[in-house]
Coordinates of N, CA and C in Angstrom, one line a residue:
X1 N -18.7 -2.6 -39.0 CA -20.2 -3.1 -39.7 C -20.2 -1.8 -40.8
X2 N -20.8 -2.4 -42.0 CA -21.1 -1.6 -42.9 C -22.5 -1.2 -42.9
X3 N -22.9 0.2 -42.8 CA -24.2 0.7 -42.9 C -24.6 1.0 -44.4
X4 N -25.7 0.3 -44.9 CA -26.1 0.0 -46.5 C -27.6 0.7 -46.3
X5 N -27.6 1.5 -47.2 CA -29.0 2.2 -47.5 C -29.7 1.8 -48.9
X6 N -30.7 0.9 -48.9 CA -31.2 0.6 -50.3 C -32.6 0.9 -50.4
X7 N -32.8 1.9 -51.3 CA -34.2 2.3 -51.8 C -34.9 1.4 -52.6
X8 N -36.1 1.5 -52.7 CA -37.1 0.5 -53.5 C -37.0 -0.8 -53.1
X9 N -36.7 -1.1 -51.6 CA -36.5 -2.4 -50.9 C -37.8 -3.1 -51.2
X10 N -38.8 -2.7 -51.6 CA -39.9 -3.4 -51.8 C -40.2 -4.0 -52.9
X11 N -39.3 -3.7 -54.1 CA -39.4 -4.3 -55.2 C -38.8 -5.4 -55.6
X12 N -38.8 -6.2 -56.5 CA -38.3 -7.4 -56.7 C -36.5 -7.4 -56.8
X13 N -35.9 -6.5 -57.3 CA -34.7 -6.3 -57.3 C -34.0 -6.0 -56.0
X14 N -34.8 -4.9 -55.5 CA -34.3 -4.4 -54.4 C -34.4 -5.2 -53.1
X15 N -35.5 -6.3 -52.9 CA -35.7 -7.0 -51.8 C -34.7 -8.2 -52.0
X16 N -34.2 -8.7 -53.2 CA -33.2 -9.6 -53.5 C -32.0 -8.9 -53.2
X17 N -31.5 -7.9 -53.3 CA -30.6 -7.4 -52.9 C -30.2 -7.1 -51.4
X18 N -31.4 -6.9 -50.7 CA -31.3 -6.9 -49.3 C -31.2 -8.1 -48.7
X19 N -31.8 -9.2 -49.2 CA -31.4 -10.4 -48.8 C -30.2 -11.1 -48.9
X20 N -29.6 -10.6 -50.2 CA -28.0 -11.1 -50.3 C -27.3 -10.1 -49.2
X21 N -27.4 -9.2 -48.9 CA -26.7 -8.2 -48.0 C -26.8 -8.5 -46.5
X22 N -27.9 -8.9 -46.2 CA -28.1 -8.9 -44.7 C -27.2 -10.0 -44.2
X23 N -26.4 -9.5 -43.1 CA -25.5 -10.5 -42.2 C -25.3 -9.8 -41.0
X24 N -24.5 -10.3 -40.3 CA -23.9 -10.0 -38.9 C -22.9 -8.9 -39.3
X25 N -22.4 -8.7 -40.4 CA -21.7 -7.6 -40.7 C -22.1 -6.5 -41.4
X26 N -23.4 -6.3 -41.4 CA -24.2 -5.2 -41.9 C -25.0 -4.8 -41.4
X27 N -25.4 -3.4 -41.4 CA -26.7 -2.6 -40.7 C -27.4 -2.2 -42.2
X28 N -28.5 -2.8 -42.4 CA -29.5 -2.3 -43.5 C -30.5 -1.4 -43.1
X29 N -30.6 -0.4 -44.1 CA -31.5 0.7 -44.1 C -32.4 0.6 -45.4
X30 N -34.0 0.0 -45.1 CA -34.4 -0.2 -46.3 C -35.6 0.8 -46.5
X31 N -35.4 1.2 -47.7 CA -36.3 2.3 -47.8 C -37.4 1.8 -48.9
X32 N -38.9 2.1 -48.4 CA -40.0 1.7 -49.4 C -41.1 2.8 -49.6
X33 N -41.6 2.9 -50.5 CA -42.7 3.8 -50.7 C -44.2 3.1 -50.5
X34 N -44.5 2.2 -50.7 CA -45.5 1.2 -50.2 C -45.2 -0.3 -50.2
X35 N -46.4 -0.9 -50.1 CA -45.9 -2.6 -50.1 C -45.0 -2.8 -49.2
X36 N -45.4 -2.4 -47.7 CA -44.5 -2.9 -46.7 C -44.5 -4.0 -46.4
X37 N -45.4 -5.0 -46.7 CA -45.4 -6.6 -46.5 C -44.2 -7.1 -47.1
X38 N -44.0 -6.7 -48.3 CA -43.0 -7.2 -49.3 C -41.4 -6.9 -48.5
X39 N -41.3 -5.9 -47.9 CA -40.2 -5.6 -47.2 C -40.0 -6.2 -45.8
X40 N -40.9 -6.6 -45.4 CA -41.1 -7.4 -44.0 C -40.8 -8.8 -44.3
X41 N -40.8 -9.2 -45.4 CA -40.6 -10.8 -46.0 C -38.9 -10.8 -45.9
X42 N -38.3 -9.7 -45.9 CA -36.9 -10.0 -46.2 C -36.3 -10.6 -44.9
X43 N -35.1 -11.4 -45.0 CA -35.0 -12.2 -43.7 C -34.1 -11.5 -42.7
X44 N -34.5 -12.2 -41.5 CA -34.2 -11.4 -40.5 C -33.0 -11.9 -39.6
X45 N -33.0 -13.3 -39.3 CA -31.9 -14.0 -38.7 C -31.3 -12.9 -37.7
X46 N -32.0 -12.1 -36.8 CA -31.4 -11.2 -35.8 C -30.5 -10.4 -36.4
X47 N -30.5 -10.3 -37.9 CA -29.7 -9.3 -38.5 C -30.4 -7.7 -38.0
X48 N -29.3 -6.7 -38.3 CA -29.9 -5.5 -38.1 C -30.5 -4.9 -39.2
X49 N -31.6 -4.8 -39.4 CA -32.7 -4.5 -40.3 C -33.6 -3.4 -40.1
X50 N -33.4 -2.3 -40.6 CA -34.5 -0.9 -40.1 C -35.1 -0.6 -41.6
X51 N -36.7 -0.4 -41.4 CA -37.4 -0.2 -42.3 C -37.6 1.4 -42.2
X52 N -38.0 2.2 -43.3 CA -38.3 3.5 -43.2 C -39.2 3.8 -44.6
X53 N -40.3 4.4 -44.2 CA -41.3 4.5 -45.5 C -40.7 6.0 -46.0
X54 N -40.8 6.3 -47.3 CA -40.5 7.4 -47.7 C -40.8 7.8 -49.0
X55 N -41.5 9.0 -49.7 CA -41.7 9.1 -50.9 C -40.6 9.9 -51.5
X56 N -39.7 9.3 -52.3 CA -38.6 9.6 -52.8 C -38.5 10.6 -53.9
X57 N -39.8 10.9 -54.4 CA -40.2 12.0 -55.2 C -39.9 13.2 -54.6
X58 N -39.8 13.2 -53.2 CA -40.0 14.5 -52.7 C -39.0 15.0 -51.7
X59 N -38.2 15.9 -52.2 CA -36.8 16.1 -51.8 C -36.8 16.4 -50.0
X60 N -37.9 17.2 -49.7 CA -37.7 17.2 -48.4 C -37.8 16.1 -47.5
X61 N -38.6 14.9 -47.9 CA -38.5 13.7 -47.2 C -37.2 13.1 -47.3
X62 N -36.6 13.0 -48.5 CA -35.2 12.4 -48.7 C -34.2 13.0 -47.3
X63 N -34.3 14.3 -47.5 CA -33.5 15.2 -46.7 C -33.7 14.8 -45.1
X64 N -35.0 14.7 -44.8 CA -35.4 14.4 -43.5 C -34.8 13.0 -42.9
X65 N -35.2 12.0 -43.8 CA -34.8 10.7 -43.8 C -33.2 10.5 -43.7
X66 N -32.3 11.0 -44.7 CA -30.9 10.8 -44.4 C -30.3 11.4 -43.3
X67 N -31.1 12.6 -42.8 CA -30.8 13.2 -41.5 C -31.1 12.3 -40.2
X68 N -32.1 11.6 -40.2 CA -32.6 10.8 -39.2 C -31.5 9.6 -39.0
X69 N -31.0 8.9 -40.2 CA -30.4 7.8 -40.3 C -28.9 8.3 -39.7
X70 N -28.5 9.3 -40.2 CA -27.0 9.7 -39.8 C -27.0 10.1 -38.4
X71 N -28.1 10.9 -37.8 CA -27.9 11.4 -36.5 C -27.9 9.9 -35.6
X72 N -28.8 8.9 -36.0 CA -28.6 7.9 -35.0 C -27.5 6.9 -35.4
X73 N -27.2 6.6 -36.4 CA -26.2 5.8 -36.7 C -24.4 6.2 -37.2
X74 N -24.4 7.7 -37.5 CA -23.5 8.3 -37.6 C -22.9 8.4 -39.2
X75 N -23.0 7.2 -40.0 CA -22.7 7.2 -41.4 C -23.6 6.1 -42.1
X76 N -23.4 6.6 -43.4 CA -24.0 5.4 -44.5 C -22.8 5.1 -45.2
X77 N -22.2 3.9 -45.6 CA -21.2 3.7 -46.2 C -21.3 3.3 -47.7
X78 N -22.5 2.7 -47.7 CA -23.0 2.1 -49.0 C -24.4 2.7 -49.3
X79 N -24.5 3.2 -50.6 CA -25.9 3.8 -51.2 C -26.3 2.7 -52.1
X80 N -27.6 2.1 -52.4 CA -28.0 1.4 -53.3 C -29.5 2.0 -54.0
X81 N -29.3 2.8 -55.1 CA -30.6 3.3 -55.7 C -31.4 2.0 -56.5
X82 N -32.4 1.6 -55.9 CA -32.9 0.3 -56.7 C -34.5 0.7 -57.0
X83 N -34.8 1.8 -56.6 CA -36.5 2.1 -57.1 C -36.6 2.1 -58.5
X84 N -37.6 1.8 -59.0 CA -37.9 1.8 -60.7 C -39.2 1.8 -60.8
X85 N -39.8 2.4 -62.1 CA -41.3 2.3 -62.5 C -41.2 2.4 -64.2
X86 N -41.8 1.9 -64.6 CA -42.0 2.1 -66.2 C -43.6 2.3 -66.6
X87 N -43.7 2.6 -67.8 CA -44.7 2.5 -68.6 C -44.5 2.1 -70.0
X88 N -45.7 1.6 -70.6 CA -45.3 1.1 -71.8 C -46.3 1.7 -72.9
X89 N -45.9 2.4 -73.6 CA -46.8 3.4 -74.4 C -46.0 3.9 -75.5
X90 N -46.6 4.2 -76.6 CA -46.0 5.0 -77.5 C -45.9 6.4 -77.4
X91 N -44.8 7.2 -78.0 CA -44.6 8.7 -77.4 C -45.8 9.6 -77.8
X92 N -46.6 9.3 -78.6 CA -47.6 10.2 -79.1 C -48.5 10.1 -78.1
X93 N -48.8 9.0 -77.1 CA -49.7 8.9 -76.0 C -49.0 9.0 -74.7
X94 N -48.1 9.7 -74.7 CA -47.2 10.1 -73.6 C -48.0 11.4 -73.2
X95 N -48.1 11.5 -71.6 CA -48.9 12.6 -71.2 C -47.6 13.5 -70.3
X96 N -48.1 14.5 -69.6 CA -47.0 15.2 -68.7 C -46.9 14.3 -67.3
X97 N -48.0 13.8 -66.8 CA -48.1 12.8 -65.8 C -47.2 11.9 -66.0
X98 N -47.4 11.4 -67.2 CA -46.5 10.2 -67.3 C -45.1 10.5 -67.2
X99 N -44.8 11.4 -67.9 CA -43.3 12.2 -67.9 C -42.8 12.3 -66.3
X100 N -43.8 13.0 -65.7 CA -43.4 13.4 -64.2 C -43.0 11.7 -63.4
X101 N -44.1 11.2 -63.6 CA -44.1 10.0 -62.7 C -42.8 9.1 -62.9
X102 N -42.6 9.0 -64.4 CA -41.1 8.0 -64.7 C -39.9 9.1 -64.1
X103 N -39.9 10.0 -64.7 CA -38.4 10.7 -64.0 C -38.5 11.2 -62.8
X104 N -39.6 11.5 -62.2 CA -39.3 11.7 -60.6 C -39.1 10.5 -60.0
X105 N -39.8 9.4 -60.1 CA -39.1 8.1 -59.4 C -37.8 7.7 -60.1
X106 N -37.7 7.8 -61.1 CA -36.3 6.9 -61.8 C -35.4 7.7 -61.5
X107 N -35.2 9.0 -61.6 CA -34.0 9.9 -61.6 C -34.1 10.7 -60.7
X108 N -35.0 11.6 -60.5 CA -34.9 12.9 -59.6 C -34.6 12.2 -58.1
X109 N -35.3 11.0 -58.0 CA -35.0 10.4 -56.7 C -33.5 10.1 -56.4
X110 N -33.0 9.6 -57.5 CA -31.6 9.2 -57.3 C -30.8 10.6 -57.1
X111 N -30.9 11.4 -57.8 CA -30.1 12.8 -57.7 C -30.2 13.1 -56.3
X112 N -31.5 13.2 -55.6 CA -31.6 14.0 -54.5 C -31.3 13.0 -53.5
X113 N -31.1 11.7 -53.7 CA -30.7 10.7 -52.4 C -29.4 10.7 -52.4
X114 N -28.5 10.9 -53.5 CA -27.3 11.0 -53.4 C -26.7 12.3 -53.0
X115 N -27.5 13.3 -53.5 CA -27.2 14.5 -52.7 C -26.8 14.8 -51.2
X116 N -27.8 14.3 -50.6 CA -27.8 14.1 -48.9 C -26.9 13.0 -48.8
X117 N -26.8 11.8 -49.1 CA -25.9 10.9 -48.5 C -24.4 11.4 -48.7
X118 N -24.3 11.7 -49.8 CA -22.9 12.3 -50.6 C -21.9 13.1 -49.3
X119 N -22.6 14.0 -48.9 CA -22.4 15.0 -48.1 C -21.5 14.4 -46.8
X120 N -22.2 13.1 -46.4 CA -21.4 12.5 -45.3 C -20.4 11.7 -45.6
X121 N -20.5 11.2 -46.8 CA -19.4 10.2 -47.5 C -18.3 11.3 -47.7
X122 N -18.4 12.2 -48.4 CA -17.1 13.2 -48.6 C -16.4 13.7 -47.2
X123 N -17.1 13.9 -46.1 CA -16.5 14.1 -44.9 C -15.9 13.0 -44.5
X124 N -16.2 11.6 -44.5 CA -15.6 10.5 -44.1 C -14.3 10.1 -45.2
X125 N -14.4 10.7 -46.3 CA -13.5 10.3 -47.5 C -13.5 8.8 -47.9
X126 N -15.0 8.5 -47.9 CA -15.2 6.9 -48.3 C -16.5 6.8 -48.6
X127 N -16.9 6.2 -49.4 CA -18.3 5.6 -49.8 C -18.5 4.8 -51.0
X128 N -19.3 4.5 -51.2 CA -19.9 3.6 -52.4 C -21.4 3.7 -52.7
X129 N -21.4 4.1 -53.9 CA -22.8 4.3 -54.6 C -23.0 3.4 -55.8
X130 N -24.1 2.5 -55.6 CA -24.6 1.9 -56.7 C -26.0 1.9 -57.2
X131 N -26.1 2.6 -58.5 CA -27.2 2.8 -59.3 C -28.1 1.7 -60.0
X132 N -29.0 1.2 -59.7 CA -29.6 0.2 -60.5 C -30.2 1.0 -61.8
X133 N -29.6 0.4 -63.0 CA -30.1 1.2 -64.1 C -30.9 0.1 -65.2
X134 N -30.7 0.0 -66.3 CA -31.2 -0.9 -67.2 C -30.4 -0.9 -68.7
X135 N -30.4 -2.2 -69.0 CA -30.0 -2.5 -70.8 C -30.7 -1.5 -71.3
X136 N -32.0 -0.9 -71.2 CA -32.6 -0.1 -72.0 C -32.2 1.2 -72.1
X137 N -31.3 1.4 -70.8 CA -30.8 3.0 -71.0 C -29.5 2.9 -71.8
X138 N -28.9 1.6 -72.1 CA -27.9 1.6 -72.8 C -28.3 1.8 -74.6
X139 N -29.3 0.8 -74.8 CA -29.7 0.7 -76.1 C -31.1 1.1 -76.6
X140 N -31.9 1.5 -75.6 CA -33.4 2.0 -76.1 C -34.3 0.8 -76.1
X141 N -35.6 1.3 -75.7 CA -36.4 0.2 -75.8 C -37.8 0.7 -76.5
X142 N -38.4 0.0 -77.8 CA -39.5 0.4 -78.2 C -40.7 0.5 -77.5
X143 N -41.6 1.4 -77.3 CA -42.7 1.5 -76.6 C -42.5 2.0 -74.9
X144 N -40.9 2.1 -74.7 CA -40.7 2.6 -73.4 C -39.5 3.5 -73.4
X145 N -40.1 4.7 -74.3 CA -39.0 5.5 -74.4 C -38.6 6.3 -73.2
X146 N -39.6 6.8 -72.4 CA -39.4 7.7 -71.0 C -38.7 6.7 -70.2
X147 N -39.1 5.4 -69.9 CA -38.3 4.8 -69.2 C -36.5 4.6 -69.6
X148 N -36.6 4.2 -70.7 CA -35.2 4.1 -71.4 C -34.4 5.6 -71.2
X149 N -35.2 6.8 -71.4 CA -34.3 7.9 -71.2 C -33.9 8.1 -70.1
X150 N -34.9 7.8 -69.0 CA -34.7 7.9 -67.3 C -33.3 7.1 -67.0
X151 N -33.3 5.8 -67.4 CA -32.4 5.3 -67.1 C -30.9 5.5 -67.7
X152 N -31.2 6.2 -69.0 CA -29.8 6.7 -69.6 C -29.1 8.0 -69.0
X153 N -30.4 8.7 -68.3 CA -29.9 9.7 -67.6 C -29.3 9.4 -66.3
X154 N -29.5 8.1 -65.6 CA -28.8 7.6 -64.5 C -27.6 7.1 -65.0
X155 N -27.3 6.7 -66.3 CA -26.0 6.1 -66.7 C -25.2 7.4 -66.8
X156 N -25.6 8.3 -67.3 CA -24.6 9.6 -67.3 C -24.4 10.2 -66.0
X157 N -25.4 10.3 -65.1 CA -25.1 10.7 -64.0 C -24.0 9.7 -63.2
X158 N -24.1 8.7 -63.4 CA -23.1 7.8 -62.6 C -21.8 8.2 -63.4
X159 N -21.6 8.0 -64.5 CA -20.4 8.5 -65.2 C -19.7 9.6 -64.6
X160 N -20.6 11.0 -64.7 CA -20.3 12.1 -64.0 C -19.8 12.1 -62.6
X161 N -20.7 11.4 -61.8 CA -20.0 11.4 -60.3 C -18.9 10.7 -59.9
X162 N -18.6 9.5 -60.9 CA -17.4 8.7 -60.6 C -16.0 9.6 -60.7
X163 N -16.6 10.7 -61.5 CA -15.2 11.5 -61.7 C -15.3 12.6 -60.7
X164 N -16.2 13.1 -60.5 CA -16.5 14.0 -59.4 C -16.3 14.0 -58.1
X165 N -16.5 12.7 -57.8 CA -16.6 12.0 -56.3 C -15.1 11.0 -56.0
X166 N -14.5 10.9 -57.2 CA -13.4 9.8 -57.0 C -12.4 10.6 -55.9
X167 N -12.1 11.7 -56.2 CA -10.8 12.3 -55.4 C -11.4 12.2 -53.8
X168 N -12.6 12.0 -53.5 CA -13.0 11.8 -52.1 C -13.2 10.4 -51.9
X169 N -12.4 9.4 -52.7 CA -12.5 8.1 -52.4 C -13.8 7.4 -52.3
X170 N -14.8 7.9 -53.4 CA -16.0 7.4 -53.5 C -16.5 6.6 -54.7
X171 N -16.7 5.7 -54.4 CA -16.9 4.8 -55.9 C -18.2 4.9 -56.3
X172 N -18.5 5.1 -57.6 CA -19.8 5.2 -58.2 C -20.0 4.1 -59.4
X173 N -20.9 3.4 -59.3 CA -21.2 2.6 -60.5 C -22.8 2.3 -60.6
X174 N -23.0 1.6 -61.9 CA -24.4 1.3 -62.2 C -24.5 -0.1 -62.6
X175 N -25.4 -0.8 -62.2 CA -25.8 -2.3 -62.7 C -27.1 -2.0 -63.8
X176 N -26.7 -2.7 -64.9 CA -27.8 -2.6 -66.0 C -28.7 -3.8 -66.1
X177 N -29.5 -3.9 -65.5 CA -30.1 -5.4 -65.8 C -30.9 -5.6 -67.1
X178 N -30.9 -6.9 -67.6 CA -31.8 -7.1 -69.0 C -33.3 -7.4 -68.4
X179 N -33.9 -8.3 -68.9 CA -35.2 -8.5 -68.6 C -35.1 -9.4 -67.3
X180 N -35.7 -9.1 -66.5 CA -35.6 -9.9 -65.0 C -37.3 -10.0 -64.6
X181 N -37.2 -11.4 -64.2 CA -38.5 -11.8 -63.8 C -39.0 -11.3 -62.4
X182 N -39.5 -10.0 -62.6 CA -40.1 -9.1 -61.3 C -41.4 -8.8 -61.8
X183 N -42.2 -8.3 -60.3 CA -43.4 -7.6 -61.0 C -43.9 -6.8 -61.9
X184 N -42.8 -6.1 -61.9 CA -42.9 -4.8 -62.8 C -42.8 -5.4 -64.2
X185 N -42.1 -6.4 -64.6 CA -42.1 -6.9 -66.1 C -43.4 -7.8 -66.4
X186 N -44.3 -8.0 -65.3 CA -45.3 -9.0 -65.7 C -46.3 -8.5 -66.8
X187 N -46.4 -7.2 -67.0 CA -47.3 -6.5 -67.9 C -46.8 -6.9 -69.4
X188 N -45.4 -7.2 -69.5 CA -44.6 -7.4 -70.9 C -45.5 -8.7 -71.6
X189 N -45.9 -8.5 -72.8 CA -46.6 -9.4 -73.7 C -45.8 -10.7 -73.6
X190 N -46.3 -12.1 -73.6 CA -45.5 -13.1 -73.3 C -44.7 -13.4 -74.9
X191 N -45.6 -13.0 -75.8 CA -44.7 -13.2 -77.1 C -43.5 -12.2 -77.2
X192 N -43.5 -11.1 -76.5 CA -42.4 -10.1 -76.5 C -41.3 -10.8 -75.5
X193 N -41.5 -11.3 -74.7 CA -40.7 -11.8 -73.5 C -40.0 -13.2 -74.3
X194 N -40.8 -14.0 -75.0 CA -40.3 -15.0 -75.7 C -39.4 -14.4 -76.9
X195 N -39.6 -13.4 -77.3 CA -38.5 -12.9 -78.6 C -37.3 -12.5 -77.7
X196 N -37.5 -12.1 -76.7 CA -36.2 -11.6 -76.0 C -35.4 -12.8 -75.4
X197 N -36.2 -13.6 -74.9 CA -35.2 -15.1 -74.4 C -34.6 -15.4 -75.9
X198 N -35.4 -15.5 -77.1 CA -34.6 -16.2 -78.3 C -33.7 -15.5 -78.7
X199 N -33.6 -14.1 -78.3 CA -32.5 -13.4 -78.7 C -31.3 -13.1 -77.6
X200 N -31.5 -13.9 -76.5 CA -30.4 -13.7 -75.5 C -29.8 -15.3 -75.6
X201 N -28.4 -15.0 -75.6 CA -27.5 -16.1 -75.6 C -27.7 -17.1 -74.7
X202 N -27.9 -16.8 -73.4 CA -28.3 -17.5 -72.5 C -29.6 -18.4 -72.3
X203 N -30.3 -17.9 -73.2 CA -31.7 -18.4 -73.5 C -32.8 -18.4 -72.3
X204 N -32.9 -17.3 -71.3 CA -33.7 -17.1 -70.2 C -33.7 -15.8 -69.9
X205 N -34.7 -15.3 -69.0 CA -34.5 -14.1 -68.6 C -34.2 -14.1 -66.9
X206 N -33.6 -12.9 -66.6 CA -32.9 -13.0 -65.5 C -33.7 -13.2 -64.2
X207 N -33.0 -13.6 -63.1 CA -33.7 -13.4 -61.7 C -33.4 -12.6 -61.0
X208 N -34.2 -11.7 -60.1 CA -33.6 -10.9 -59.2 C -32.1 -10.9 -58.4
X209 N -32.2 -12.2 -58.3 CA -30.9 -12.7 -57.4 C -29.4 -12.7 -58.5
X210 N -29.9 -12.6 -59.6 CA -28.4 -12.4 -60.7 C -28.1 -11.1 -60.6
X211 N -29.0 -10.1 -60.2 CA -28.8 -8.9 -60.2 C -28.1 -8.5 -58.8
X212 N -28.5 -9.1 -57.7 CA -28.4 -8.9 -56.2 C -27.0 -9.5 -56.3
X213 N -26.5 -10.6 -56.8 CA -25.0 -11.1 -56.7 C -23.7 -9.9 -57.0
X214 N -24.2 -9.5 -58.1 CA -23.2 -8.4 -58.8 C -23.7 -7.1 -57.7
X215 N -24.5 -6.8 -57.0 CA -24.4 -5.5 -56.4 C -23.6 -5.8 -55.0
X216 N -24.0 -7.1 -54.5 CA -23.3 -7.4 -53.2 C -21.6 -7.4 -53.6
X217 N -21.2 -8.1 -55.0 CA -19.7 -7.9 -54.9 C -19.4 -6.4 -54.9
X218 N -20.1 -5.5 -55.8 CA -19.7 -3.9 -55.9 C -19.5 -3.3 -54.3
X219 N -20.8 -3.8 -53.6 CA -20.8 -3.3 -52.3 C -19.8 -3.8 -51.0
X220 N -19.6 -5.1 -51.2 CA -18.6 -5.3 -50.3 C -17.0 -5.8 -50.6
X221 N -16.9 -5.8 -52.0 CA -15.7 -6.4 -52.2 C -14.8 -5.7 -53.6
X222 N -15.5 -4.6 -54.0 CA -14.8 -4.1 -54.9 C -14.5 -2.6 -54.4
X223 N -13.2 -2.2 -54.5 CA -12.7 -0.9 -54.1 C -11.9 0.1 -55.0
X224 N -11.7 -0.7 -56.2 CA -11.0 -0.1 -57.3 C -11.7 -0.1 -58.4
X225 N -13.0 -0.2 -58.4 CA -13.9 -0.3 -59.5 C -14.9 0.9 -59.3
X226 N -14.7 2.1 -60.2 CA -15.8 3.1 -60.4 C -16.0 3.6 -61.8
X227 N -17.1 4.2 -62.0 CA -17.3 4.8 -63.5 C -17.7 3.7 -64.1
X228 N -18.4 2.4 -63.6 CA -18.6 1.4 -65.0 C -20.2 1.1 -64.7
X229 N -20.5 1.0 -66.1 CA -21.9 0.6 -66.4 C -21.8 -1.2 -66.6
X230 N -22.7 -1.9 -65.4 CA -22.3 -3.2 -65.7 C -23.6 -3.9 -66.5
X231 N -23.4 -4.2 -67.5 CA -24.6 -5.0 -68.1 C -24.9 -6.3 -67.5
X232 N -26.2 -6.7 -66.9 CA -26.3 -8.0 -66.6 C -27.6 -8.5 -67.4
X233 N -27.5 -9.0 -68.7 CA -28.7 -9.3 -69.6 C -28.3 -10.7 -70.1
X234 N -27.9 -11.6 -69.6 CA -27.5 -12.8 -70.5 C -27.2 -12.7 -71.9
X235 N -26.5 -11.7 -72.2 CA -25.8 -11.3 -73.4 C -26.7 -10.8 -74.6
X236 N -28.0 -10.4 -74.2 CA -29.0 -9.9 -75.1 C -28.4 -8.7 -75.9
X237 N -27.6 -7.5 -75.1 CA -27.3 -6.7 -75.8 C -25.8 -6.8 -76.4
X238 N -25.2 -8.0 -76.7 CA -24.0 -8.3 -77.3 C -24.2 -7.8 -78.8

């Protein structure tokens, strides 16, 4: 049985990933900050699913959470970092609080979750880390400079850790979604969404399950793929 930790399980993409991975052959640890009701809706079917509340911007909380899981279940085979937030503003209107909010949630949390999980993966000489990034981390987005920069940082971290952890038989990859139909993207202006759709060869925005399918493959079926930034955007960034 694979032990899989998913952060941001209360989000649209995180919950879709959890639903895809829930099976008799997996044990899921779902991490949420708020909106527990969203996590509780994830299908059960008598599968092993455990819910944990944690503020992933706090290193001590991450450390205690990982310690608790390892102590009880001995190992974490797969780590999926799916938490993320965004703001929509011009750079001259950006505040220090905006910066801290975006980078603490999107990047700092990933760094320290990996830090405490990977110690145990190295001792097992086996592991799989999947970071949910964004196509904007590759090409940048107007009015979302901080969000784009935080996702670009995740991409660089992914590439670096693939090299660093490869000798320990740990795969590290990132999935870079395009515009996905999630609550986080509800605030995007309708005309802007239509413009993106018109510029997308598949002529639609993505669904959370489009991302979940790729993550499931990486988590359960890919043992010789590492250091990849897999863009799932319907061809928008071609």
